[in-house]
Amino acid sequence: MRPAPTFLASLDDAVDVLLARVPGPLHVGAPLGLGKPHRLLNALYHEIAADPARPLHLYTALSLDPPDPGDGLQARFLAPFVRRHFGEDFPRLAYVEDLRRDRLPPHVEVEEFYLQSGALLGSAAAQRRYTSLNYTHVARALAERGLNVIVQKVAREPGEAAPTRLSLSCNTDVTLDALDAVAARGGPRPLLVAEVDPALPWLGGSAAVPSEFFDLVVTPPGPYPPLFGLPRQPVGDADYAIGFHASTLVRDGGTLQIGIGALADALSHALVLRHTDNAAYRRILRALGSPRADDPALAPFAAGLYGCSEMVNEGFRRLVQVGVVRRKVVDDLALMRRLADGSADADDRTRLAREGEYLHGAFYLGSPEFYAWLRELPDDERRAIGMRRVSAINDLDGRDEPLKRLQRRDARFFNTCMMATALGAATSDALDGGRVVSGVGGQYNFVAMAHALPDARSVLMLRATRDSGGRTTSNVVWSYGHTTIPRHLRDVYVSEYGVADLRGRADEDCAVAMTAIADARFQAGLVAAAQANAKLRRSFEAPARWAENTPAALRERLAPHRAAGALPDYPLGSDFTPVEQRLAKALAWLKAHADHKLQIAVRAMTGAATEDGEALQRMQLDRPQGAQEWLLSRLLGLALRMTA
């Protein structure tokens, strides 16, 4: 029996106690994402930064930081939104600002295994101390580094004045595994420090721990800043096409893992539409030329899906709400076997309904609406969501492997990548020179698990092209200098132009399948490279239908469904006001045409003024002062007209 924790109400007192109990260098672990206790970490960092005698090594990932508004039109749009969405008093992580500017004190080191996407490409310190790890290997690495402190944000049990239990809530992922890894190496138990956040949703089950699990529990006084909310992004035509093609791979009664971002949102919406308006869903598939548009297997979900995803996010909220995610599992091998072979009786099914869980995750992150949904769930629905260790979600290894195999039937593991080669390798986390964009996270885990389960598939989704510096380049390439997923683990790729099933196929077949889902402008180059490298016969001729792989053709196919309301800009809800949604589209149009600045400026200055006075007012350009603001107002007006 562990002793009761020390309860504190002051962050400074918590730091003093921490420093007193852990002499010498600090090796501090903090959860990724939402579970990072910003205020406690800031108090610790400010204390340590001024004391070179106390080295600090911080091990973490995904240090969330609100976006920098920038300048020009972007700043006029983002600055008010950031203040409203994140709050005027949001505690930005002090070490992140110093890390970004390469000004960490010499005795402070920050090591991350996953970075906020693209945020630290310019930080030499972040790039040097990035650690490339599978998510399931993080606990082992922490133990090897001599972890002596873990700090974590927690939720208090509702209605409890003096908490007897606390919830790891948003981050059950690494803490428990790390403690086991330290113990396995014979090391002393790290000091565990909890910061209670009243806004953090309570989740029980395996996320709940007795309060004495922690050594220190600090509940700082209010006001409490809002939880970090990920702004939901608009879903474009290419995103929707990818999502709908991907949705055809999901089997009723199966298992679902999805990532984050517009592609995941599009996939979630497609699955929702498949269930709630199957006729509209099939019409969109026909418009996209999907060969499965009339497949009877793509009917509304009768059995439903079981969600087993390292991240629980906005898409899962919607899938639960409409009844797509509802297939329950229990941690009872014998019962799962009876369910699988059809011998389960009425008592078994009653127990499944009462005790079963339909959604398992290692961490969660989403919008303010998502957090409100978790907080307001009825108790019986909340009990059906189980937060687990990352080793339980992302892997099959262990004594419970037979149970996991029964639970994860017909699994479809959806993730995104930046680029893919014509022979099936994927680039998801870094550039060819080694500079890290984000991190591998759990992607390799799910790809490997898909090959380990007999009826599972790994599906990597990617946009066929990207625009940068005024140039459009292909994301389907012949080769690239960095690989996240090797080609021998190739499985399924999905672009806006279709599905490429590469599992077990020869190199020539892979080259053809990947070129078939590439943008038409880059197909000839891929064919030529394949032929030059003896991977494609010289007599090969591209089918005529490949020429239809263009953004213009895709836009034309989806336009009627956009107009009918089946493909909304924000399928899972928006954090922007209606006027901000119009502005976001206009600013995106200007960014897409940035390589034609002179022509755009001439059109803006000579064209008619916009009638969208509300948008100009939101951007403080309704009464422009001086030539610069006048030009900005005209540029914005042109973009608003072009995207109306």
XYZ file of C-alpha atoms in Angstrom:
644
model
C 0.000 0.000 0.000
C 1.495 3.302 -1.091
C 1.295 6.302 1.265
C -1.191 9.081 0.610
C 0.108 11.772 -1.736
C 1.048 15.276 -0.687
C -1.788 17.581 -1.765
C -0.773 21.112 -2.716
C -2.535 24.203 -4.044
C 0.505 26.116 -5.316
C 2.601 25.390 -8.387
C 5.631 27.013 -6.760
C 5.231 24.785 -3.700
C 4.972 21.754 -5.971
C 8.230 22.701 -7.718
C 9.961 23.228 -4.358
C 8.878 19.794 -3.118
C 9.864 18.155 -6.420
C 13.344 19.678 -6.307
C 13.771 18.706 -2.666
C 12.774 15.094 -3.238
C 14.834 14.580 -6.410
C 18.389 15.818 -5.878
C 20.786 16.249 -8.760
C 19.949 16.203 -12.489
C 16.290 15.954 -13.377
C 15.148 13.422 -15.955
C 11.516 14.402 -16.427
C 8.939 12.602 -18.547
C 5.773 14.405 -19.651
C 2.922 12.999 -21.767
C 2.432 14.022 -25.345
C -0.330 16.411 -26.339
C -3.137 17.343 -23.986
C -1.832 15.535 -20.897
C 1.179 17.811 -20.607
C 0.723 20.023 -17.483
C 1.619 23.367 -19.062
C 1.501 25.484 -15.930
C 3.512 23.049 -13.817
C 6.127 22.608 -16.537
C 6.439 26.360 -16.954
C 6.950 26.824 -13.204
C 9.610 24.085 -13.195
C 11.325 25.415 -16.316
C 11.524 28.982 -15.004
C 13.051 27.718 -11.740
C 15.589 25.464 -13.454
C 16.541 27.916 -16.206
C 17.986 30.249 -13.591
C 19.966 27.499 -11.809
C 22.785 25.947 -13.887
C 23.531 23.599 -10.992
C 20.327 21.644 -11.704
C 20.460 20.117 -15.195
C 17.066 19.306 -16.707
C 16.430 16.641 -19.343
C 12.807 16.728 -20.503
C 11.466 13.746 -22.449
C 8.157 14.287 -24.188
C 6.400 14.603 -27.540
C 3.867 16.777 -29.341
C 4.390 19.974 -27.346
C 1.236 21.772 -28.404
C 1.549 25.493 -29.045
C -1.074 27.860 -30.511
C -0.214 29.043 -34.027
C 1.786 32.203 -34.592
C -0.536 34.679 -36.362
C 2.273 35.833 -38.657
C 1.744 39.065 -40.547
C -0.350 40.635 -43.298
C -3.773 39.203 -44.057
C -2.948 36.009 -42.164
C -2.338 37.972 -38.959
C -5.570 39.909 -39.348
C -7.417 36.612 -39.652
C -5.561 34.490 -37.096
C -4.852 36.896 -34.229
C -8.501 37.393 -33.174
C -9.229 33.693 -33.720
C -6.272 32.573 -31.594
C -7.331 34.869 -28.758
C -10.908 33.560 -28.876
C -10.178 29.877 -29.452
C -7.243 29.355 -27.098
C -8.021 32.089 -24.604
C -6.172 35.261 -23.723
C -4.384 33.498 -20.846
C -3.425 30.209 -22.510
C -0.125 29.096 -20.896
C 2.209 28.695 -23.848
C 5.030 26.319 -23.000
C 8.065 28.450 -22.221
C 10.532 25.777 -23.300
C 8.852 25.526 -26.714
C 9.428 29.217 -27.400
C 13.091 28.894 -26.401
C 13.431 25.666 -28.379
C 12.003 27.275 -31.488
C 14.503 30.146 -31.194
C 17.439 27.863 -30.275
C 17.956 29.604 -26.954
C 17.510 26.837 -24.395
C 19.908 27.260 -21.440
C 22.995 25.042 -21.840
C 21.953 22.870 -18.889
C 18.462 22.194 -20.297
C 17.806 19.559 -22.939
C 14.452 18.728 -24.536
C 14.120 15.398 -26.316
C 10.949 14.611 -28.270
C 9.869 11.559 -30.248
C 7.045 13.346 -32.077
C 6.876 17.020 -33.099
C 3.947 19.295 -33.832
C 3.832 18.894 -37.614
C 6.295 21.232 -39.322
C 6.581 23.513 -36.283
C 10.242 22.832 -35.493
C 11.819 22.373 -38.911
C 13.922 25.476 -38.252
C 15.052 24.557 -34.735
C 18.546 23.090 -34.648
C 18.124 22.044 -31.007
C 14.859 20.223 -31.710
C 16.285 18.500 -34.774
C 19.438 17.391 -32.955
C 17.569 15.967 -29.976
C 14.715 14.342 -31.882
C 14.532 10.617 -31.152
C 13.059 8.343 -33.804
C 10.989 5.789 -31.895
C 8.003 3.592 -32.435
C 5.367 4.731 -29.954
C 5.499 1.341 -28.222
C 9.272 1.687 -27.631
C 9.060 5.014 -25.795
C 8.636 3.490 -22.334
C 11.770 1.386 -22.774
C 13.748 4.437 -23.905
C 12.568 6.443 -20.889
C 13.734 3.724 -18.522
C 17.130 3.595 -20.237
C 17.541 7.357 -19.714
C 17.166 7.120 -15.951
C 13.701 8.668 -15.694
C 13.251 10.061 -12.168
C 10.161 12.304 -12.481
C 6.864 12.008 -14.358
C 4.532 15.004 -14.511
C 1.012 14.620 -15.858
C -2.280 16.477 -16.111
C -5.154 14.505 -14.573
C -8.917 14.718 -14.068
C -10.677 14.611 -10.717
C -13.614 12.280 -10.208
C -16.875 14.252 -10.446
C -18.531 14.976 -7.106
C -15.455 14.110 -5.052
C -14.233 16.939 -2.795
C -11.145 15.041 -1.586
C -10.217 12.776 -4.490
C -9.669 9.114 -3.765
C -9.237 8.422 -7.479
C -7.720 10.409 -10.331
C -8.014 9.783 -14.053
C -5.118 9.712 -16.496
C -7.932 10.635 -18.896
C -6.385 11.913 -22.122
C -3.037 10.117 -21.714
C -2.990 6.541 -20.513
C -0.483 5.898 -23.278
C 3.012 5.784 -21.764
C 2.889 6.436 -17.985
C 2.021 2.901 -16.851
C 4.295 1.266 -19.415
C 7.163 3.549 -18.347
C 6.783 2.583 -14.687
C 6.868 -1.091 -15.637
C 9.941 -0.539 -17.815
C 11.787 1.252 -14.998
C 10.898 -1.534 -12.559
C 12.036 -4.191 -15.049
C 15.472 -2.534 -15.148
C 15.612 -2.488 -11.351
C 15.463 1.285 -11.132
C 13.758 3.312 -8.395
C 10.181 4.407 -9.016
C 10.115 7.936 -10.459
C 8.463 10.718 -8.497
C 4.950 11.089 -9.918
C 3.441 14.568 -9.907
C -0.154 15.246 -10.969
C -1.655 18.598 -11.890
C -5.443 18.490 -11.552
C -7.314 20.289 -14.334
C -11.043 20.717 -13.593
C -11.751 21.059 -17.321
C -10.261 17.680 -18.225
C -12.987 15.048 -18.832
C -13.186 12.190 -16.361
C -12.788 8.722 -17.839
C -12.848 5.723 -15.533
C -12.003 2.088 -16.161
C -8.338 1.490 -16.894
C -7.703 5.253 -16.994
C -8.553 5.651 -13.292
C -5.899 5.247 -10.605
C -6.021 5.679 -6.817
C -4.782 9.086 -5.694
C -1.829 7.431 -3.919
C -0.554 6.367 -7.353
C 0.949 9.876 -7.356
C 3.428 11.312 -4.859
C 2.349 14.924 -5.315
C -1.064 16.195 -6.399
C -1.276 19.909 -7.104
C -4.539 21.709 -7.798
C -3.525 25.256 -8.699
C -6.074 28.026 -8.206
C -8.203 29.319 -11.059
C -8.987 30.813 -13.404
C -8.261 27.706 -15.443
C -7.226 28.161 -19.063
C -9.202 26.192 -21.665
C -7.916 22.853 -22.863
C -5.838 23.029 -26.032
C -8.351 22.716 -28.861
C -7.235 21.606 -32.302
C -8.893 23.910 -34.862
C -10.850 21.795 -37.329
C -9.697 22.309 -40.900
C -11.816 22.505 -44.060
C -12.059 19.379 -46.193
C -11.260 19.875 -49.871
C -12.193 17.916 -52.965
C -9.044 15.791 -52.937
C -9.544 15.043 -49.236
C -13.113 13.936 -49.809
C -12.179 11.737 -52.740
C -9.505 10.036 -50.645
C -11.909 9.568 -47.749
C -14.638 8.019 -49.897
C -12.270 5.678 -51.729
C -10.803 4.621 -48.364
C -14.239 4.038 -46.841
C -14.948 1.244 -49.326
C -12.247 -0.842 -47.633
C -14.048 -0.930 -44.264
C -15.984 -4.103 -43.453
C -19.091 -4.140 -41.296
C -18.320 -5.716 -37.940
C -14.648 -4.831 -38.303
C -12.113 -2.725 -36.440
C -11.127 0.873 -37.155
C -8.008 2.983 -36.519
C -7.847 6.527 -37.911
C -5.375 9.347 -37.591
C -5.940 13.077 -37.507
C -6.425 15.848 -40.037
C -8.581 16.583 -43.056
C -8.122 13.112 -44.585
C -9.300 11.434 -41.381
C -12.242 13.860 -41.206
C -13.174 13.018 -44.805
C -12.990 9.280 -44.108
C -15.155 9.675 -41.007
C -17.742 11.658 -42.956
C -17.800 9.039 -45.704
C -18.456 6.292 -43.160
C -21.189 8.394 -41.559
C -22.848 8.958 -44.941
C -22.525 5.263 -45.836
C -24.571 4.520 -42.705
C -27.054 7.416 -42.612
C -27.672 8.142 -46.322
C -26.446 5.172 -48.297
C -27.964 6.377 -51.576
C -26.055 9.679 -51.424
C -22.912 7.769 -50.452
C -23.157 5.548 -53.522
C -23.852 8.503 -55.810
C -20.564 10.062 -54.713
C -18.698 6.786 -55.254
C -20.127 6.593 -58.780
C -19.041 10.174 -59.451
C -15.530 9.197 -58.377
C -15.553 6.156 -60.645
C -15.209 3.706 -57.771
C -15.598 0.093 -58.959
C -17.330 -0.689 -55.655
C -20.127 1.880 -55.937
C -22.779 -0.844 -56.289
C -21.189 -3.417 -53.971
C -23.864 -4.831 -51.588
C -21.208 -5.047 -48.868
C -21.236 -1.248 -48.642
C -24.681 -1.152 -47.059
C -25.389 0.674 -43.777
C -23.583 -0.882 -40.819
C -25.585 -3.694 -39.232
C -23.012 -4.954 -36.706
C -21.078 -1.696 -36.424
C -17.373 -1.147 -35.888
C -15.045 -1.483 -32.918
C -12.673 1.467 -32.626
C -9.118 0.564 -31.606
C -7.035 3.640 -32.324
C -3.957 5.143 -30.724
C -5.772 8.497 -30.880
C -9.442 9.102 -30.120
C -10.499 12.227 -31.957
C -13.256 14.208 -33.615
C -14.047 11.530 -36.168
C -14.739 8.926 -33.519
C -17.106 11.302 -31.733
C -19.243 11.527 -34.847
C -19.006 7.804 -35.610
C -20.196 6.967 -32.102
C -23.013 9.523 -32.275
C -24.531 8.051 -35.461
C -24.061 4.420 -34.424
C -21.240 3.351 -36.739
C -18.843 2.631 -33.873
C -20.841 0.352 -31.587
C -19.446 -3.208 -31.766
C -18.471 -4.029 -28.195
C -15.651 -6.220 -26.964
C -14.750 -7.536 -23.508
C -11.427 -8.561 -22.004
C -12.531 -12.157 -21.574
C -10.903 -14.627 -23.947
C -13.464 -17.382 -23.440
C -16.394 -15.047 -24.054
C -14.781 -13.549 -27.158
C -14.218 -17.072 -28.480
C -17.874 -17.936 -27.962
C -18.893 -14.753 -29.766
C -16.560 -15.629 -32.638
C -17.769 -19.210 -33.083
C -21.453 -18.426 -32.584
C -21.877 -20.352 -29.334
C -22.499 -17.304 -27.103
C -25.762 -17.529 -25.173
C -28.172 -14.887 -23.890
C -26.188 -14.399 -20.678
C -23.027 -13.798 -22.709
C -24.740 -11.163 -24.800
C -26.230 -9.494 -21.740
C -22.782 -9.282 -20.204
C -21.334 -7.937 -23.454
C -23.959 -5.196 -23.533
C -23.371 -4.332 -19.878
C -19.574 -4.523 -19.652
C -18.392 -4.250 -23.226
C -16.463 -1.320 -24.693
C -16.712 -0.159 -28.314
C -13.828 2.326 -28.379
C -10.282 1.937 -27.098
C -7.555 4.566 -27.384
C -4.159 5.481 -25.937
C -4.667 9.266 -25.963
C -7.254 11.768 -27.121
C -7.072 15.219 -28.659
C -9.674 17.341 -30.394
C -11.785 20.480 -30.410
C -13.569 22.158 -27.484
C -16.750 20.511 -28.790
C -15.054 17.118 -28.566
C -14.040 17.690 -24.934
C -17.569 18.861 -24.078
C -18.941 15.661 -25.634
C -16.701 13.523 -23.405
C -17.659 15.495 -20.301
C -21.385 15.282 -21.006
C -21.636 11.611 -21.992
C -24.116 9.581 -19.930
C -22.328 7.201 -17.574
C -23.304 4.061 -19.518
C -21.885 5.511 -22.751
C -18.752 6.820 -21.056
C -18.087 3.329 -19.682
C -17.959 2.042 -23.259
C -14.851 4.146 -23.956
C -11.698 2.590 -22.544
C -8.390 4.438 -22.479
C -5.497 1.967 -22.535
C -1.717 1.779 -22.498
C -0.140 2.327 -25.889
C 1.314 -1.181 -25.669
C -2.246 -2.496 -25.463
C -3.455 -0.494 -28.477
C -0.550 -0.448 -30.913
C 0.775 -3.962 -30.507
C -0.232 -7.620 -30.385
C 2.606 -8.864 -28.183
C 1.971 -10.161 -24.691
C -0.088 -12.745 -22.876
C -3.317 -11.244 -24.205
C -2.395 -11.629 -27.898
C -5.105 -14.295 -28.525
C -7.687 -11.911 -27.032
C -6.530 -8.970 -29.157
C -6.707 -11.099 -32.287
C -10.327 -11.981 -31.583
C -11.276 -8.398 -30.795
C -9.513 -6.877 -33.830
C -11.218 -8.817 -36.573
C -11.266 -7.311 -40.083
C -9.066 -4.456 -38.888
C -8.463 -1.441 -41.113
C -5.631 0.777 -39.943
C -5.823 4.164 -41.687
C -2.909 6.601 -41.532
C -1.533 9.353 -43.733
C 1.797 9.803 -45.433
C 3.473 12.687 -47.220
C 4.816 10.725 -50.170
C 4.939 7.193 -51.526
C 7.234 5.581 -54.040
C 5.968 3.690 -57.058
C 7.381 0.526 -55.495
C 5.448 0.964 -52.260
C 7.676 2.661 -49.675
C 6.177 5.545 -47.670
C 7.590 8.817 -46.382
C 5.532 10.111 -43.481
C 7.691 11.938 -40.961
C 10.861 13.508 -42.357
C 12.546 15.031 -45.400
C 15.267 13.401 -47.464
C 18.009 15.307 -45.645
C 16.839 13.918 -42.306
C 15.042 17.032 -41.067
C 12.022 15.868 -39.077
C 8.537 17.162 -39.882
C 6.647 15.209 -37.212
C 7.618 11.655 -36.243
C 6.810 8.026 -36.927
C 4.565 7.771 -33.851
C 2.487 4.607 -34.136
C 2.368 4.334 -37.924
C 4.900 1.529 -38.206
C 3.145 -0.307 -35.341
C -0.125 -0.389 -37.262
C 1.476 -1.319 -40.579
C 3.267 -4.238 -38.934
C 0.111 -5.278 -37.047
C -1.877 -5.295 -40.294
C 0.542 -7.860 -41.682
C 0.399 -9.888 -38.455
C -3.405 -10.171 -38.405
C -4.793 -12.502 -41.101
C -7.755 -10.321 -42.113
C -6.315 -6.818 -41.488
C -5.079 -4.166 -43.896
C -2.851 -1.122 -43.521
C -4.127 1.807 -45.579
C -1.890 4.822 -46.153
C -3.697 7.859 -47.547
C -1.974 10.648 -49.464
C -2.837 13.550 -51.737
C -1.514 12.983 -55.249
C 0.241 16.376 -55.412
C 1.428 19.257 -53.261
C 1.989 22.935 -54.012
C 5.042 24.748 -52.702
C 6.951 27.782 -53.869
C 4.694 28.237 -56.872
C 5.312 24.691 -58.094
C 3.121 21.606 -58.136
C 4.964 18.350 -57.530
C 3.855 14.744 -57.299
C 3.547 12.923 -53.990
C 3.843 9.639 -55.879
C 7.548 9.506 -56.724
C 9.959 6.961 -58.090
C 12.313 7.212 -55.119
C 13.005 9.431 -52.110
C 15.883 9.846 -49.678
C 13.926 9.049 -46.515
C 11.681 6.073 -45.789
C 9.230 5.629 -42.916
C 7.563 2.424 -44.105
C 9.794 0.106 -46.185
C 8.487 -1.308 -49.406
C 8.509 -4.892 -48.147
C 5.627 -3.854 -45.838
C 3.649 -2.292 -48.687
C -0.063 -2.810 -48.460
C -2.794 -0.371 -49.604
C -2.405 3.229 -50.779
C -5.276 5.606 -51.460
C -5.115 8.923 -53.307
C -7.956 11.045 -54.643
C -7.742 9.007 -57.853
C -8.323 5.573 -56.396
C -7.001 2.588 -54.473
C -3.702 0.804 -55.093
C -3.554 -2.633 -53.473
C 0.126 -3.598 -53.368
C 0.177 -6.433 -50.851
C 2.092 -9.415 -52.167
C 2.380 -7.967 -55.659
C 5.443 -7.892 -57.908
C 7.334 -4.650 -58.490
C 5.914 -4.194 -61.991
C 2.365 -4.525 -60.693
C 3.097 -2.028 -57.916
C 4.551 0.516 -60.335
C 1.440 0.289 -62.511
C -0.982 0.461 -59.574
C 0.723 3.495 -58.029
C 0.969 5.329 -61.336
C -2.759 4.723 -61.828
C -3.505 6.802 -58.689
C -0.996 9.553 -59.517
C -1.848 12.930 -61.031
C -1.967 12.716 -64.847
C 0.751 15.359 -65.180
C 3.330 13.075 -63.562
C 2.399 9.666 -64.909
C 4.743 9.736 -67.881
C 7.714 10.433 -65.641
C 6.840 7.512 -63.375
C 6.428 5.175 -66.345
C 9.760 6.292 -67.782
C 11.551 5.772 -64.455
C 10.041 2.311 -64.065
C 11.130 1.364 -67.580
C 14.622 2.816 -67.106
C 15.048 0.730 -63.964
C 13.804 -2.514 -65.555
C 10.588 -2.515 -63.527
C 8.174 -2.085 -66.439
C 8.133 -3.517 -69.931
C 9.009 -1.103 -72.737
C 5.771 -1.854 -74.583
C 3.607 -0.577 -71.720
C 0.953 1.956 -72.707
C -0.988 3.904 -70.098
C -4.774 3.337 -70.198
C -6.725 6.310 -71.531
C -8.678 6.678 -68.279
C -5.512 7.675 -66.431
C -5.633 11.020 -68.228
C -8.715 11.886 -66.153
C -6.633 12.142 -62.968
C -6.728 15.934 -62.756
C -7.903 18.404 -60.097
C -10.274 20.038 -62.607
C -11.992 16.748 -63.452
C -12.268 15.871 -59.764
C -13.775 19.263 -58.958
C -16.345 18.845 -61.727
C -17.350 15.378 -60.513
C -17.879 16.499 -56.931
C -19.449 19.908 -57.599
C -23.064 18.630 -57.713
C -22.589 16.831 -54.410
C -21.047 19.923 -52.883
C -24.042 21.930 -54.050
C -26.453 19.316 -52.660
C -24.877 19.611 -49.193
C -23.519 16.060 -49.074
C -19.919 17.313 -48.896
C -19.787 20.251 -46.446
C -16.593 22.224 -45.959
C -16.519 21.251 -42.279
C -18.151 17.831 -41.952
C -17.351 17.425 -38.248
C -18.183 20.979 -37.215
C -16.184 24.172 -37.323
C -14.406 26.372 -34.816
C -14.719 29.293 -37.240
C -17.697 31.607 -37.472
C -19.540 31.691 -40.837
C -17.680 34.835 -41.895
C -14.362 33.244 -40.857
C -15.185 30.197 -42.961
C -15.590 32.453 -45.995
C -12.353 34.207 -45.149
C -10.476 30.939 -44.714
C -11.426 29.887 -48.247
C -10.451 33.292 -49.622
C -7.064 33.271 -47.919
C -6.429 29.728 -49.135
C -7.165 30.919 -52.687
C -4.659 33.755 -52.343
C -2.032 31.362 -51.010
C -2.613 28.972 -53.907
C -2.060 31.835 -56.370
C 0.936 33.345 -54.582
C 3.178 32.598 -57.576
C 1.125 35.046 -59.671
C 1.285 38.027 -57.321
C 1.511 40.715 -60.001
C -1.394 39.415 -62.064
C -3.529 38.957 -58.946
C -2.723 42.479 -57.754
C -3.711 43.980 -61.118
C -7.011 42.045 -61.108
C -7.687 43.154 -57.550
C -7.026 46.827 -58.209
C -9.005 47.015 -61.447
C -11.922 44.763 -60.491
C -15.098 45.573 -58.626
C -15.049 45.974 -54.859
C -16.460 43.130 -52.764
C -19.953 43.341 -51.358
C -18.983 41.210 -48.366
C -18.721 44.049 -45.892
C -18.919 41.639 -42.945
C -15.708 39.929 -44.059
C -13.893 43.241 -44.524
C -15.030 44.363 -41.090
C -13.795 41.121 -39.491
C -10.388 41.800 -41.049
C -10.450 45.501 -40.047
C -10.292 46.487 -43.701
C -13.755 48.012 -44.067
C -12.175 51.449 -43.699
C -8.667 51.054 -45.113
C -6.077 53.549 -43.975
C -3.405 54.207 -46.573
C -2.352 52.488 -49.764
C -1.226 49.241 -48.103
C -4.549 48.578 -46.399
C -6.426 49.597 -49.543
C -4.484 46.989 -51.558
C -5.079 44.337 -48.900
C -8.796 45.075 -48.965
C -8.888 44.766 -52.761
C -6.888 41.506 -52.720
C -9.224 40.085 -50.106
C -12.248 41.256 -52.071
C -11.031 39.480 -55.202
C -10.408 36.261 -53.264
C -13.862 36.431 -51.668
C -15.487 36.782 -55.099
C -13.461 33.912 -56.544
C -14.415 31.552 -53.702
C -18.032 32.623 -53.214
